Structures are given as structure tokens and as C-alpha cells.
Steps between C-alpha positions, in 0.01 A plus 500: 500500500652410173512150378819299510733559210663215301814556695321476836344167386831380398665596833233304677533210283872479531481531877253205509728257321718270696877540471733200522851651463664784638487798263241356276250765607718778452609380158125466422432853603772625260403289218115502517435859641817688398538672839756456773426284797486829728243673269289152499504500872402870527206421257395188682498674843283779343268239364446359851321817593294503183127380542499398130794259572320354793194434294710348225688261717391514862698192623827618362450856617383423851792244545751769379344764723528259798869438411560876483338591829687218678836629363400867604417370845844330533675838425 
């Protein structure tokens, strides 16, 4: 497995931050990562299956995995 890239770490760090207003996260995605929100969520979803991401931030990754699985089960 390859180590996490700077962008991977930045995606995880951004996801871990609390967001107080609607749209703040999307503005931060564009400003800090220079990617669209759609691309951000694609990258984040891929990171949830990456063992390196799990090792880097197990609490965040496991929480997001549980949310993803719950949403999949609701479909």
C-alpha cells in the first residue's frame, strides 16, 4: 500500500473539522483543496476503503464508514 498523499491527508483533516454554517464546508473544499465538492466526496469515499487512512485517523474513518453503511442499508 502506498502512503497517504498530502491531498489525502488534507481531505481527512477537512472532514474532521466542525462546520457551523451551511455552505462553509463546500467553500473550504474549493478554497483549500481547489477541487469541486463532488470530487472531494469521491476522494473521501475512496479513502474510507484505504487501510492507510484508517491507520492515520481510525476514529474519523470508522465513524464515516458506519455512516456510509447505514445510508447504504437505508436504500
